[in-house]
Amino acid sequence: MNSAYHMPVMLDECLEALAIKPAGIYVDVTFGGGGHSGALLKRLSGSGRLYAFDQDPDAAENVPDDNRLVFIPHNFRFMKNHLRLHGVTAVDGILADLGVSSHQFDDAKRGFSTRFDALLDMRMDQAGDLNARDVLNAYSEAELHRIFGMYGEIQNARSLAKTIVTARIEQPIQTVETLKSMIKKLVPRGKEHKYHAQVFQALRIEVNKELEALQDFLVQSAAVLKPGGRLVVMSYHSLEDRMVKNFMAKGKFKGEVERDFYGNELKPFAVISRKAVTASPEEIARNSRARSAKLRIAEKL
């Protein structure tokens, strides 16, 4: 585990939620610094197996030398196919920590953070085609309005989109500071940090197609888990949490749960946690990034 890379959030709660069987097969779809994976491996016997996914090449440097762990350097939206390539069709538990790792925020050149002046990038997979500069300089006003309103939940998203489209005629938007100076007049006084965070969240979600990836992953998790297997997902903003909550409760992302001819509910999961599990005050004091984390747990029917 590389705690300098990323301090795992709600580590004990995640392990408890997985109800780990020592000889079981588990998947950590967001390996990062390996904190959750490392702790999970300690609870597995010699015949247990862990498959870890991470599309960020930097994460591969944290992989321990352990023959029970298979590291898969790909986006978790392709989980089912990659597990099948390794001969795995059913697993006992799946863990997803949907947060951006501390390493990604703290590495200025990645362009994830509002704290540093750097090129606007925000790609989780550094081989990806789309970056934040492309979005800001090439998207139409309507497209920018949509992503800032939907993904950033920004009140003045329409004005923000118009300002960016007007400003980029004079100068392409390449860096964090250029963007901040262009939108300065729209930022509510005293709420600069929150507003910039919302703008960056919207851009990051669009660049990495995060919500589409999450939707694909959740659908596949229902297919891959054994009956009684656990799905444990930690999210950090309301858009993700809503998707996870709906899918765990209803087996779909919108509308009511479907029923068969006899009125029985047709859904893949039983919800274990009615309310989301949140971090303790002690953990939040140690790691401020745990403040917004919501952990949800479901069991495959």
CSV table of C-alpha atoms in Angstrom, one decimal:
chain,number,residue,atom,x,y,z
A,1,MET,CA,0.0,0.0,0.0
A,2,ASN,CA,1.3,3.5,-0.9
A,3,SER,CA,-0.4,5.9,1.6
A,4,ALA,CA,1.5,8.8,0.0
A,5,TYR,CA,-0.3,8.0,-3.2
A,6,HIS,CA,-3.7,7.7,-1.6
A,7,MET,CA,-5.1,7.2,1.9
A,8,PRO,CA,-7.9,4.6,1.6
A,9,VAL,CA,-11.3,5.9,2.8
A,10,MET,CA,-13.4,3.9,5.2
A,11,LEU,CA,-11.0,0.9,5.0
A,12,ASP,CA,-12.5,-1.1,7.8
A,13,GLU,CA,-16.1,-0.4,6.7
A,14,CYS,CA,-15.3,-1.6,3.2
A,15,LEU,CA,-13.7,-4.8,4.3
A,16,GLU,CA,-16.6,-5.5,6.7
A,17,ALA,CA,-19.1,-4.8,3.9
A,18,LEU,CA,-17.5,-7.3,1.6
A,19,ALA,CA,-18.0,-10.2,4.1
A,20,ILE,CA,-14.7,-11.7,2.9
A,21,LYS,CA,-14.4,-15.5,2.5
A,22,PRO,CA,-10.7,-16.4,2.8
A,23,ALA,CA,-10.8,-18.7,-0.3
A,24,GLY,CA,-13.0,-16.3,-2.3
A,25,ILE,CA,-12.5,-14.4,-5.5
A,26,TYR,CA,-12.7,-10.6,-5.2
A,27,VAL,CA,-12.4,-7.6,-7.5
A,28,ASP,CA,-11.1,-4.1,-6.6
A,29,VAL,CA,-12.0,-2.0,-9.6
A,30,THR,CA,-10.2,1.1,-8.4
A,31,PHE,CA,-6.8,-0.1,-7.3
A,32,GLY,CA,-5.1,3.4,-6.9
A,33,GLY,CA,-2.5,3.3,-4.2
A,34,GLY,CA,-3.5,-0.3,-3.3
A,35,GLY,CA,-4.7,0.5,0.2
A,36,HIS,CA,-8.0,-1.4,0.0
A,37,SER,CA,-6.5,-4.2,-2.1
A,38,GLY,CA,-3.6,-4.7,0.4
A,39,ALA,CA,-5.9,-5.0,3.4
A,40,LEU,CA,-8.2,-7.3,1.4
A,41,LEU,CA,-5.2,-9.6,0.5
A,42,LYS,CA,-4.4,-10.0,4.3
A,43,ARG,CA,-7.8,-11.6,4.7
A,44,LEU,CA,-7.5,-14.1,1.9
A,45,SER,CA,-5.9,-17.5,2.2
A,46,GLY,CA,-3.4,-19.0,-0.3
A,47,SER,CA,-6.3,-20.1,-2.5
A,48,GLY,CA,-8.1,-16.7,-2.5
A,49,ARG,CA,-7.8,-14.4,-5.5
A,50,LEU,CA,-8.0,-10.7,-6.1
A,51,TYR,CA,-8.4,-9.0,-9.5
A,52,ALA,CA,-7.5,-5.3,-9.4
A,53,PHE,CA,-8.4,-2.7,-12.1
A,54,ASP,CA,-6.9,0.8,-12.7
A,55,GLN,CA,-6.6,2.6,-16.0
A,56,ASP,CA,-4.1,5.1,-14.6
A,57,PRO,CA,-0.5,3.9,-15.5
A,58,ASP,CA,0.8,5.5,-12.3
A,59,ALA,CA,-1.2,3.0,-10.2
A,60,ALA,CA,0.7,0.1,-11.7
A,61,GLU,CA,3.8,1.1,-9.7
A,62,ASN,CA,1.9,0.3,-6.4
A,63,VAL,CA,1.2,-3.3,-7.3
A,64,PRO,CA,2.6,-5.7,-4.6
A,65,ASP,CA,4.5,-8.9,-5.5
A,66,ASP,CA,1.7,-11.3,-4.6
A,67,ASN,CA,0.7,-14.2,-6.8
A,68,ARG,CA,-2.9,-14.0,-5.5
A,69,LEU,CA,-3.3,-10.6,-7.1
A,70,VAL,CA,-3.8,-10.0,-10.8
A,71,PHE,CA,-3.5,-6.4,-11.9
A,72,ILE,CA,-5.6,-5.4,-15.0
A,73,PRO,CA,-4.6,-1.9,-16.4
A,74,HIS,CA,-8.0,-1.0,-17.9
A,75,ASN,CA,-11.1,1.0,-17.2
A,76,PHE,CA,-13.6,-0.9,-14.9
A,77,ARG,CA,-16.4,-0.4,-17.5
A,78,PHE,CA,-14.8,-3.4,-19.3
A,79,MET,CA,-14.7,-5.5,-16.1
A,80,LYS,CA,-16.7,-8.5,-17.3
A,81,ASN,CA,-14.7,-9.0,-20.5
A,82,HIS,CA,-11.4,-8.7,-18.8
A,83,LEU,CA,-12.4,-11.1,-16.0
A,84,ARG,CA,-13.5,-13.6,-18.7
A,85,LEU,CA,-10.1,-13.3,-20.4
A,86,HIS,CA,-8.6,-14.5,-17.1
A,87,GLY,CA,-11.1,-17.4,-16.9
A,88,VAL,CA,-13.3,-15.8,-14.2
A,89,THR,CA,-17.1,-15.7,-14.7
A,90,ALA,CA,-18.3,-15.4,-11.1
A,91,VAL,CA,-16.9,-13.6,-8.0
A,92,ASP,CA,-17.7,-13.3,-4.3
A,93,GLY,CA,-17.3,-9.6,-4.0
A,94,ILE,CA,-16.7,-6.3,-5.9
A,95,LEU,CA,-15.3,-3.1,-4.4
A,96,ALA,CA,-15.4,0.3,-6.1
A,97,ASP,CA,-14.0,3.5,-4.6
A,98,LEU,CA,-15.1,6.1,-7.1
A,99,GLY,CA,-13.0,9.0,-5.8
A,100,VAL,CA,-10.1,10.7,-7.6
A,101,SER,CA,-6.9,9.5,-5.8
A,102,SER,CA,-4.8,12.0,-3.8
A,103,HIS,CA,-1.9,11.3,-6.1
A,104,GLN,CA,-4.0,12.6,-9.1
A,105,PHE,CA,-5.0,15.7,-7.2
A,106,ASP,CA,-1.5,16.4,-5.9
A,107,ASP,CA,0.4,15.8,-9.1
A,108,ALA,CA,0.2,19.3,-10.7
A,109,LYS,CA,0.9,18.2,-14.2
A,110,ARG,CA,-2.2,16.0,-14.3
A,111,GLY,CA,-4.4,19.1,-14.3
A,112,PHE,CA,-7.0,17.8,-11.8
A,113,SER,CA,-6.5,20.4,-9.1
A,114,THR,CA,-7.6,24.0,-8.8
A,115,ARG,CA,-4.5,24.6,-6.5
A,116,PHE,CA,-1.8,24.5,-9.2
A,117,ASP,CA,-1.4,26.4,-12.5
A,118,ALA,CA,-0.9,23.6,-15.0
A,119,LEU,CA,-2.1,22.5,-18.4
A,120,LEU,CA,-5.8,21.5,-18.1
A,121,ASP,CA,-5.7,17.7,-18.7
A,122,MET,CA,-7.8,15.6,-16.2
A,123,ARG,CA,-7.5,12.3,-18.1
A,124,MET,CA,-7.5,9.3,-15.7
A,125,ASP,CA,-6.2,7.2,-18.6
A,126,GLN,CA,-3.3,9.3,-20.0
A,127,ALA,CA,-3.6,7.5,-23.4
A,128,GLY,CA,-7.2,8.8,-23.7
A,129,ASP,CA,-8.0,11.0,-26.7
A,130,LEU,CA,-10.1,13.7,-24.9
A,131,ASN,CA,-8.7,16.2,-22.3
A,132,ALA,CA,-10.1,19.2,-20.5
A,133,ARG,CA,-8.6,21.7,-23.0
A,134,ASP,CA,-10.5,19.9,-25.8
A,135,VAL,CA,-13.8,20.3,-24.0
A,136,LEU,CA,-13.2,24.0,-23.2
A,137,ASN,CA,-12.0,25.0,-26.6
A,138,ALA,CA,-14.1,22.8,-28.9
A,139,TYR,CA,-17.5,22.1,-27.3
A,140,SER,CA,-20.4,24.3,-28.3
A,141,GLU,CA,-22.1,26.7,-25.9
A,142,ALA,CA,-25.1,24.3,-25.5
A,143,GLU,CA,-22.8,21.3,-24.8
A,144,LEU,CA,-20.8,23.3,-22.1
A,145,HIS,CA,-24.1,24.5,-20.6
A,146,ARG,CA,-25.2,20.8,-20.3
A,147,ILE,CA,-22.1,19.5,-18.7
A,148,PHE,CA,-21.7,22.4,-16.2
A,149,GLY,CA,-25.4,22.2,-15.3
A,150,MET,CA,-25.7,18.4,-15.1
A,151,TYR,CA,-22.2,17.3,-13.9
A,152,GLY,CA,-21.2,20.4,-11.9
A,153,GLU,CA,-24.7,21.3,-10.7
A,154,ILE,CA,-23.6,24.9,-11.2
A,155,GLN,CA,-26.4,27.5,-10.8
A,156,ASN,CA,-25.2,29.9,-13.5
A,157,ALA,CA,-24.1,27.2,-16.0
A,158,ARG,CA,-25.6,29.1,-18.9
A,159,SER,CA,-23.7,32.3,-18.2
A,160,LEU,CA,-20.5,30.2,-17.6
A,161,ALA,CA,-20.8,28.5,-21.0
A,162,LYS,CA,-21.4,31.8,-22.8
A,163,THR,CA,-18.4,33.4,-21.0
A,164,ILE,CA,-16.1,30.6,-22.0
A,165,VAL,CA,-17.2,30.5,-25.6
A,166,THR,CA,-16.8,34.3,-25.9
A,167,ALA,CA,-13.4,34.4,-24.1
A,168,ARG,CA,-11.8,31.6,-26.1
A,169,ILE,CA,-12.2,33.6,-29.3
A,170,GLU,CA,-9.5,35.9,-28.0
A,171,GLN,CA,-7.3,33.3,-26.4
A,172,PRO,CA,-7.4,29.4,-26.3
A,173,ILE,CA,-8.0,28.1,-22.8
A,174,GLN,CA,-4.9,26.0,-22.0
A,175,THR,CA,-4.1,26.4,-18.2
A,176,VAL,CA,-5.9,26.3,-14.9
A,177,GLU,CA,-5.1,30.0,-14.2
A,178,THR,CA,-6.3,31.1,-17.7
A,179,LEU,CA,-9.7,29.4,-17.0
A,180,LYS,CA,-10.0,30.9,-13.5
A,181,SER,CA,-9.2,34.4,-14.7
A,182,MET,CA,-11.7,34.1,-17.6
A,183,ILE,CA,-14.6,33.1,-15.3
A,184,LYS,CA,-13.7,35.3,-12.3
A,185,LYS,CA,-16.7,37.6,-12.6
A,186,LEU,CA,-19.1,34.7,-12.4
A,187,VAL,CA,-17.7,33.2,-9.2
A,188,PRO,CA,-19.8,34.0,-6.0
A,189,ARG,CA,-17.6,36.0,-3.5
A,190,GLY,CA,-16.4,33.8,-0.6
A,191,LYS,CA,-17.3,30.6,-2.5
A,192,GLU,CA,-14.4,30.6,-4.9
A,193,HIS,CA,-13.1,27.2,-3.8
A,194,LYS,CA,-16.5,25.4,-4.1
A,195,TYR,CA,-17.3,27.0,-7.5
A,196,HIS,CA,-14.0,26.1,-9.0
A,197,ALA,CA,-14.3,22.5,-7.6
A,198,GLN,CA,-17.8,22.2,-9.3
A,199,VAL,CA,-16.3,23.4,-12.6
A,200,PHE,CA,-13.4,21.0,-12.4
A,201,GLN,CA,-15.7,18.1,-11.4
A,202,ALA,CA,-17.9,18.7,-14.5
A,203,LEU,CA,-14.9,18.8,-16.8
A,204,ARG,CA,-13.4,15.6,-15.2
A,205,ILE,CA,-16.6,13.7,-15.5
A,206,GLU,CA,-17.0,14.6,-19.2
A,207,VAL,CA,-13.3,13.9,-20.1
A,208,ASN,CA,-13.4,10.5,-18.5
A,209,LYS,CA,-17.1,9.6,-19.3
A,210,GLU,CA,-17.3,8.7,-15.6
A,211,LEU,CA,-21.1,8.3,-15.4
A,212,GLU,CA,-21.3,6.1,-18.5
A,213,ALA,CA,-18.5,4.0,-17.1
A,214,LEU,CA,-20.2,3.7,-13.8
A,215,GLN,CA,-23.5,2.6,-15.4
A,216,ASP,CA,-21.7,-0.1,-17.5
A,217,PHE,CA,-19.9,-1.3,-14.4
A,218,LEU,CA,-23.0,-1.6,-12.2
A,219,VAL,CA,-24.9,-3.6,-14.9
A,220,GLN,CA,-21.9,-5.9,-15.3
A,221,SER,CA,-21.5,-6.3,-11.5
A,222,ALA,CA,-25.0,-7.9,-11.3
A,223,ALA,CA,-23.9,-10.4,-14.0
A,224,VAL,CA,-20.6,-11.2,-12.5
A,225,LEU,CA,-21.4,-11.6,-8.8
A,226,LYS,CA,-22.3,-15.1,-7.3
A,227,PRO,CA,-25.6,-15.3,-5.4
A,228,GLY,CA,-24.8,-14.0,-1.9
A,229,GLY,CA,-21.8,-12.0,-3.3
A,230,ARG,CA,-21.4,-8.4,-2.1
A,231,LEU,CA,-21.2,-5.2,-4.2
A,232,VAL,CA,-19.6,-2.3,-2.2
A,233,VAL,CA,-19.5,1.1,-3.8
A,234,MET,CA,-18.1,4.4,-2.3
A,235,SER,CA,-19.1,7.6,-4.1
A,236,TYR,CA,-18.2,11.2,-3.5
A,237,HIS,CA,-20.9,13.3,-5.2
A,238,SER,CA,-24.7,13.1,-5.5
A,239,LEU,CA,-24.8,12.1,-9.2
A,240,GLU,CA,-22.8,8.9,-8.6
A,241,ASP,CA,-24.5,8.2,-5.3
A,242,ARG,CA,-28.0,8.5,-6.9
A,243,MET,CA,-27.0,6.0,-9.7
A,244,VAL,CA,-25.6,3.5,-7.2
A,245,LYS,CA,-28.6,3.8,-4.8
A,246,ASN,CA,-31.2,3.4,-7.6
A,247,PHE,CA,-29.4,0.4,-9.2
A,248,MET,CA,-28.9,-1.4,-5.9
A,249,ALA,CA,-32.6,-0.8,-4.9
A,250,LYS,CA,-34.3,-1.4,-8.3
A,251,GLY,CA,-31.8,-3.0,-10.7
A,252,LYS,CA,-32.2,0.1,-13.0
A,253,PHE,CA,-31.3,3.7,-13.0
A,254,LYS,CA,-34.7,5.3,-13.6
A,255,GLY,CA,-38.3,4.5,-12.8
A,256,GLU,CA,-39.8,1.9,-10.5
A,257,VAL,CA,-38.6,-1.6,-10.0
A,258,GLU,CA,-40.1,-4.1,-12.5
A,259,ARG,CA,-42.3,-7.0,-11.4
A,260,ASP,CA,-43.3,-10.3,-12.8
A,261,PHE,CA,-46.8,-11.6,-13.6
A,262,TYR,CA,-47.3,-12.4,-9.9
A,263,GLY,CA,-46.2,-9.0,-8.6
A,264,ASN,CA,-42.7,-10.2,-7.4
A,265,GLU,CA,-40.0,-7.7,-7.7
A,266,LEU,CA,-37.4,-8.4,-10.5
A,267,LYS,CA,-34.1,-7.0,-9.3
A,268,PRO,CA,-30.6,-8.4,-8.9
A,269,PHE,CA,-29.8,-7.1,-5.4
A,270,ALA,CA,-31.0,-6.9,-1.8
A,271,VAL,CA,-29.8,-3.6,-0.2
A,272,ILE,CA,-27.7,-4.2,2.9
A,273,SER,CA,-27.3,-0.6,3.9
A,274,ARG,CA,-30.7,1.3,3.9
A,275,LYS,CA,-28.8,4.5,4.5
A,276,ALA,CA,-25.3,5.2,3.1
A,277,VAL,CA,-22.5,4.5,5.5
A,278,THR,CA,-20.4,7.7,6.2
A,279,ALA,CA,-16.9,8.2,7.7
A,280,SER,CA,-16.4,8.8,11.4
A,281,PRO,CA,-15.5,12.3,12.7
A,282,GLU,CA,-12.1,10.8,13.7
A,283,GLU,CA,-11.4,9.7,10.1
A,284,ILE,CA,-12.6,13.0,8.6
A,285,ALA,CA,-10.2,14.8,11.0
A,286,ARG,CA,-7.3,12.6,9.7
A,287,ASN,CA,-8.4,12.7,6.0
A,288,SER,CA,-10.6,15.5,4.9
A,289,ARG,CA,-11.4,13.7,1.6
A,290,ALA,CA,-13.5,11.2,3.5
A,291,ARG,CA,-16.0,14.0,4.4
A,292,SER,CA,-18.1,13.6,1.2
A,293,ALA,CA,-17.8,9.7,0.9
A,294,LYS,CA,-20.9,7.6,0.9
A,295,LEU,CA,-20.6,3.8,1.1
A,296,ARG,CA,-23.5,1.6,-0.2
A,297,ILE,CA,-23.7,-2.2,0.1
A,298,ALA,CA,-25.8,-4.7,-1.7
A,299,GLU,CA,-26.0,-8.5,-1.9
A,300,LYS,CA,-26.7,-10.5,-5.0
A,301,LEU,CA,-30.0,-12.3,-4.8
